[in-house]
Rosetta silent file (secondary structure, phi, psi, omega in degrees, C-alpha in Angstrom):
SEQUENCE: XXXXXXXXXXXXXXXXXXXXXXXXXXXXXXXXXXXXXXXXXXXXXXXXXXXXXXXXXXXXXXXXXXXXXXXXXXXXXXXXXXXXXXXXXXXXXXXXXXXXXXXXXXXXXXXXXXXXXXXXXXXXXXXXXXXXXXXXXXXXXX
SCORE:     score description
SCORE:     0.000 S_00000001
   1 L     0.000  131.533 -172.878  155.366   19.543  150.180 S_00000001
   2 L   -81.160  159.515  161.785  157.431   18.514  147.039 S_00000001
   3 L   -71.101  177.342  168.660  155.636   16.925  144.481 S_00000001
   4 L  -105.703  168.100  166.575  155.656   13.522  143.220 S_00000001
   5 L   -44.924  -29.863 -173.391  156.581   12.220  139.724 S_00000001
   6 L   -94.099  -26.426  175.087  152.777   11.150  139.058 S_00000001
   7 L   -61.071  139.405 -160.739  151.265   14.525  139.288 S_00000001
   8 H   -69.843  -19.605  170.839  149.856   15.661  136.157 S_00000001
   9 H   -56.215  -64.400 -164.559  151.510   19.393  136.295 S_00000001
  10 H   -72.435  -21.036  158.193  154.780   17.611  136.399 S_00000001
  11 H   -56.690  -59.000 -169.681  153.815   14.843  133.763 S_00000001
  12 H   -69.320  -18.283  177.817  152.720   17.313  131.441 S_00000001
  13 H   -66.671  -44.746 -179.475  156.012   19.424  131.827 S_00000001
  14 H   -74.820  -14.860  172.490  157.961   16.412  131.275 S_00000001
  15 H   -75.178  -54.625 -157.675  155.873   15.547  128.121 S_00000001
  16 H   -85.946  -35.441  178.890  155.984   19.100  126.587 S_00000001
  17 H   -64.596  -57.224 -159.028  160.094   19.174  127.670 S_00000001
  18 H   -69.875  -59.107  178.175  160.442   15.755  125.629 S_00000001
  19 H   -48.564  -46.252  170.643  158.633   17.028  122.543 S_00000001
  20 H   -62.465  -37.773 -170.746  160.458   20.246  122.438 S_00000001
  21 H   -63.429  -74.798 -171.428  163.984   18.328  122.490 S_00000001
  22 H   -23.571  -49.169 -169.522  162.396   16.021  119.571 S_00000001
  23 H   -76.310  -22.380  169.901  161.218   19.148  117.758 S_00000001
  24 H   -68.599  -46.240  171.320  164.669   20.666  118.378 S_00000001
  25 H   -61.725  -25.221  157.626  166.495   17.885  116.775 S_00000001
  26 H   -52.706  -48.488  173.699  164.392   17.798  114.007 S_00000001
  27 H   -50.583  -53.252 -168.057  165.061   21.309  113.293 S_00000001
  28 H   -63.369  -31.224 -175.367  169.043   20.757  113.454 S_00000001
  29 H   -75.122  -45.519 -157.237  168.826   17.377  111.558 S_00000001
  30 H   -75.544  -44.450  172.231  166.759   18.989  108.990 S_00000001
  31 H   -64.752  -22.838  169.251  169.070   22.166  108.785 S_00000001
  32 H   -82.566  -36.786  172.079  172.073   19.890  108.525 S_00000001
  33 H   -39.773  -39.891 -170.182  170.457   17.941  105.793 S_00000001
  34 L   -76.592  -17.508  174.943  170.161   21.337  103.759 S_00000001
  35 L  -100.681   -4.520  174.539  174.257   21.405  103.731 S_00000001
  36 L   -71.335  155.093 -177.423  174.749   18.203  102.581 S_00000001
  37 L   -74.144  148.296 -154.866  175.791   17.379   98.951 S_00000001
  38 L   -94.821  148.860 -171.452  172.478   16.002   97.296 S_00000001
  39 L   -86.285  169.925 -172.737  172.844   12.305   96.587 S_00000001
  40 L   -61.969  -26.563  164.715  172.848   10.934   93.167 S_00000001
  41 L   -79.033   90.036 -172.284  169.390   10.064   92.547 S_00000001
  42 L   -26.799  120.351 -171.249  167.037   12.715   91.878 S_00000001
  43 L    83.303    5.268 -176.656  164.280   13.072   94.694 S_00000001
  44 L  -104.181  116.009  167.778  166.272   11.025   97.001 S_00000001
  45 L  -135.068  169.155 -150.057  167.481   12.335  100.293 S_00000001
  46 L   -79.461  -44.318 -172.168  168.424   10.977  103.689 S_00000001
  47 L    79.108   10.700 -149.231  165.312   12.450  105.674 S_00000001
  48 H   -54.049  -26.286 -167.745  167.405   12.518  108.770 S_00000001
  49 H   -57.236  -44.415 -159.480  164.730   15.002  110.489 S_00000001
  50 H   -64.030  -15.998  151.248  161.797   12.429  109.990 S_00000001
  51 H   -16.756  -61.982 -154.058  164.024   10.368  112.863 S_00000001
  52 H   -91.285  -19.846  171.462  162.585   12.434  115.230 S_00000001
  53 H   -88.909  -27.513  177.545  158.837   12.133  114.157 S_00000001
  54 H   -62.937  -36.763  170.314  159.253    8.451  114.040 S_00000001
  55 H   -45.956  -55.711 -161.548  160.716    8.570  117.532 S_00000001
  56 H   -61.061  -43.483  174.612  157.506   10.470  118.543 S_00000001
  57 H   -48.648  -38.213 -173.136  155.043    7.791  117.094 S_00000001
  58 H   -84.470  -20.464 -163.151  156.606    5.093  119.386 S_00000001
  59 H  -117.044    0.309  166.393  156.883    7.443  122.510 S_00000001
  60 L  -141.285 -169.864  179.742  153.769    9.503  122.492 S_00000001
  61 L   -78.667  152.815 -170.994  150.171    9.559  121.531 S_00000001
  62 H   -55.221  -40.247  178.636  149.433   10.339  117.482 S_00000001
  63 H   -38.105  -67.667  176.079  148.195   13.960  118.278 S_00000001
  64 H   -46.953  -67.128  175.907  151.424   14.799  119.587 S_00000001
  65 H   -27.336  -57.482 -161.947  153.288   13.155  116.789 S_00000001
  66 H   -64.599  -51.140 -172.386  151.150   14.845  114.261 S_00000001
  67 H   -67.953  -32.527  168.454  151.813   18.337  115.999 S_00000001
  68 H   -56.814  -59.127 -179.224  155.380   17.511  116.136 S_00000001
  69 H   -70.509  -36.505 -177.888  155.589   16.581  112.289 S_00000001
  70 H   -89.737  -23.189  171.476  153.660   19.848  111.303 S_00000001
  71 H   -64.668  -22.639  173.583  155.685   22.324  113.530 S_00000001
  72 H   -63.467  -42.204 -174.349  158.728   20.646  111.990 S_00000001
  73 H   -72.295  -40.750  158.997  157.419   21.170  108.646 S_00000001
  74 H   -36.054  -43.365 -165.473  156.466   25.162  109.521 S_00000001
  75 H  -102.888  -14.203  166.864  159.401   26.011  111.082 S_00000001
  76 H   -81.436  -27.566  161.485  161.957   24.573  108.704 S_00000001
  77 H   -45.541  -52.561  171.588  159.869   26.387  105.859 S_00000001
  78 H   -59.895  -58.240  175.284  160.576   29.576  107.869 S_00000001
  79 L   -65.799   40.927  148.699  164.066   28.802  108.241 S_00000001
  80 L   123.958   13.094 -167.261  164.668   29.173  104.758 S_00000001
  81 L   -92.319  166.276  164.280  162.231   26.853  102.655 S_00000001
  82 L  -100.888  177.590 -179.962  159.648   28.253   99.869 S_00000001
  83 H   -85.606    1.316  171.119  156.417   27.677   99.848 S_00000001
  84 H   -82.281  -31.981 -177.061  156.034   25.093   97.248 S_00000001
  85 H   -70.471  -49.090  159.063  158.640   23.146   99.171 S_00000001
  86 H   -50.277  -39.282  161.296  156.476   23.501  102.215 S_00000001
  87 H   -57.580  -48.628  178.973  153.584   22.227  100.617 S_00000001
  88 H   -56.579  -50.350  177.604  155.482   19.088   99.396 S_00000001
  89 H   -63.178  -48.561  159.185  156.768   18.525  102.827 S_00000001
  90 H   -38.940  -60.455  179.651  153.421   18.933  104.656 S_00000001
  91 H   -52.685  -35.446  170.700  151.867   16.694  102.259 S_00000001
  92 H   -81.155  -22.217  162.617  154.266   14.127  102.856 S_00000001
  93 H   -67.384  -22.620 -167.332  154.516   14.331  106.367 S_00000001
  94 H   -89.380  -31.473 -167.417  151.005   14.192  106.980 S_00000001
  95 H   -84.655  -39.901 -177.239  150.296   11.063  104.701 S_00000001
  96 H   -63.646  -26.819  168.891  153.251    9.398  105.831 S_00000001
  97 H   -62.323  -62.727  174.090  152.278    9.860  109.329 S_00000001
  98 H   -47.475  -33.798 -162.209  148.786    8.441  108.820 S_00000001
  99 H  -102.625  -38.032 -169.772  150.449    5.365  107.268 S_00000001
 100 H   -71.940  -43.440  170.457  153.176    4.861  109.810 S_00000001
 101 H   -34.810  -37.291  177.256  151.082    5.203  112.741 S_00000001
 102 H   -78.047  -46.625 -162.770  148.927    1.937  112.679 S_00000001
 103 H   -64.436  -37.216  159.990  152.107    0.092  111.694 S_00000001
 104 H   -45.222  -56.597 -175.569  153.873    1.122  115.327 S_00000001
 105 H   -54.167  -60.201  165.127  150.899    0.001  116.805 S_00000001
 106 H   -22.581  -55.121 -168.285  150.810   -3.626  115.327 S_00000001
 107 L    72.274    1.354  171.180  154.257   -4.365  116.587 S_00000001
 108 L   -99.273    3.197 -169.831  154.970   -6.678  113.767 S_00000001
 109 L  -109.565   98.610  175.388  156.783   -4.092  111.557 S_00000001
 110 L   -18.451  156.762  138.931  160.514   -3.152  112.652 S_00000001
 111 H   -37.588  -50.933 -177.308  161.375    0.822  113.207 S_00000001
 112 H   -71.467  -58.868  170.396  163.038    0.234  110.002 S_00000001
 113 H   -40.914  -45.108 -175.987  160.348   -1.129  108.017 S_00000001
 114 H   -49.452  -70.184  156.751  158.106    1.390  109.407 S_00000001
 115 H   -30.517  -33.503  173.907  160.625    4.104  108.379 S_00000001
 116 H   -87.813  -30.196  178.522  160.885    2.874  104.845 S_00000001
 117 H   -69.906  -23.936  176.479  157.189    2.538  104.383 S_00000001
 118 H   -62.197  -41.136 -171.917  157.193    6.089  105.594 S_00000001
 119 H   -80.819  -36.805  172.376  159.456    7.259  103.254 S_00000001
 120 H   -67.168  -46.982  166.192  157.751    5.759  100.309 S_00000001
 121 H   -49.837  -43.998  179.012  154.372    7.249  101.434 S_00000001
 122 H   -48.697  -71.728  179.839  156.498   10.614  101.944 S_00000001
 123 H   -51.582  -38.185 -177.737  157.513   10.305   98.272 S_00000001
 124 H   -85.698  -14.050  163.897  154.135    9.530   96.895 S_00000001
 125 H   -68.040  -36.376 -168.973  152.318   12.496   98.643 S_00000001
 126 H   -81.681  -29.992  164.739  154.840   14.746   97.607 S_00000001
 127 H   -87.122  -14.715  156.070  154.436   13.728   93.670 S_00000001
 128 H   -58.686  -78.642 -155.106  150.389   14.070   94.421 S_00000001
 129 H   -40.176  -62.564 -164.091  150.974   17.250   95.761 S_00000001
 130 H   -55.937  -43.304 -166.462  153.250   18.353   92.593 S_00000001
 131 H   -63.154  -36.377  175.480  150.743   16.863   90.290 S_00000001
 132 H   -56.301  -54.200 -173.023  148.015   19.053   91.839 S_00000001
 133 H   -73.153  -24.157 -168.833  149.983   22.247   91.783 S_00000001
 134 L  -102.775   15.202  168.633  151.369   21.786   88.282 S_00000001
 135 L    68.559   17.974 -161.124  147.918   20.689   86.867 S_00000001
 136 L  -147.912  152.938  175.949  149.434   17.603   85.248 S_00000001
 137 L  -102.636   -9.687  178.349  149.890   13.695   85.992 S_00000001
 138 L   -75.894   93.345  163.525  153.243   13.803   83.947 S_00000001
 139 L  -132.277  163.418 -165.298  156.013   14.176   86.404 S_00000001
 140 L  -147.711  155.596  170.146  159.170   12.906   86.458 S_00000001
 141 L   -83.232  -29.069 -179.326  162.229   13.287   88.952 S_00000001
 142 L   -71.070    0.000    0.000  164.541   13.829   85.927 S_00000001
């Protein structure tokens, strides 16, 4: 007897497949972004791979979006990042995710607004992480 689309096993497989596709997109976009020339302003980048995390926030429960963000950070670091870069990425991803998640649930902030808020929070968390690692409050992008 064929299973219907509503059976738990099929639903779980479909969810995992969608998450795996979003992770693959995040990794490809993250690696692609590394090949682009730097933007004129220090510390500024497009954050292409974060589009997959933002998509996950709208399509999946928070724990699955968090898992996607964590896997993205770990795998991109394993594919050619440094340990400090991993820590900056991880701190930015986790903090921005915790700020973006409630905004996606409110329904009053557009995806662009959520993304911009996440980008600002990502930068703030990276600066705080750098400050902790360097044991100073005097940080500058220049």
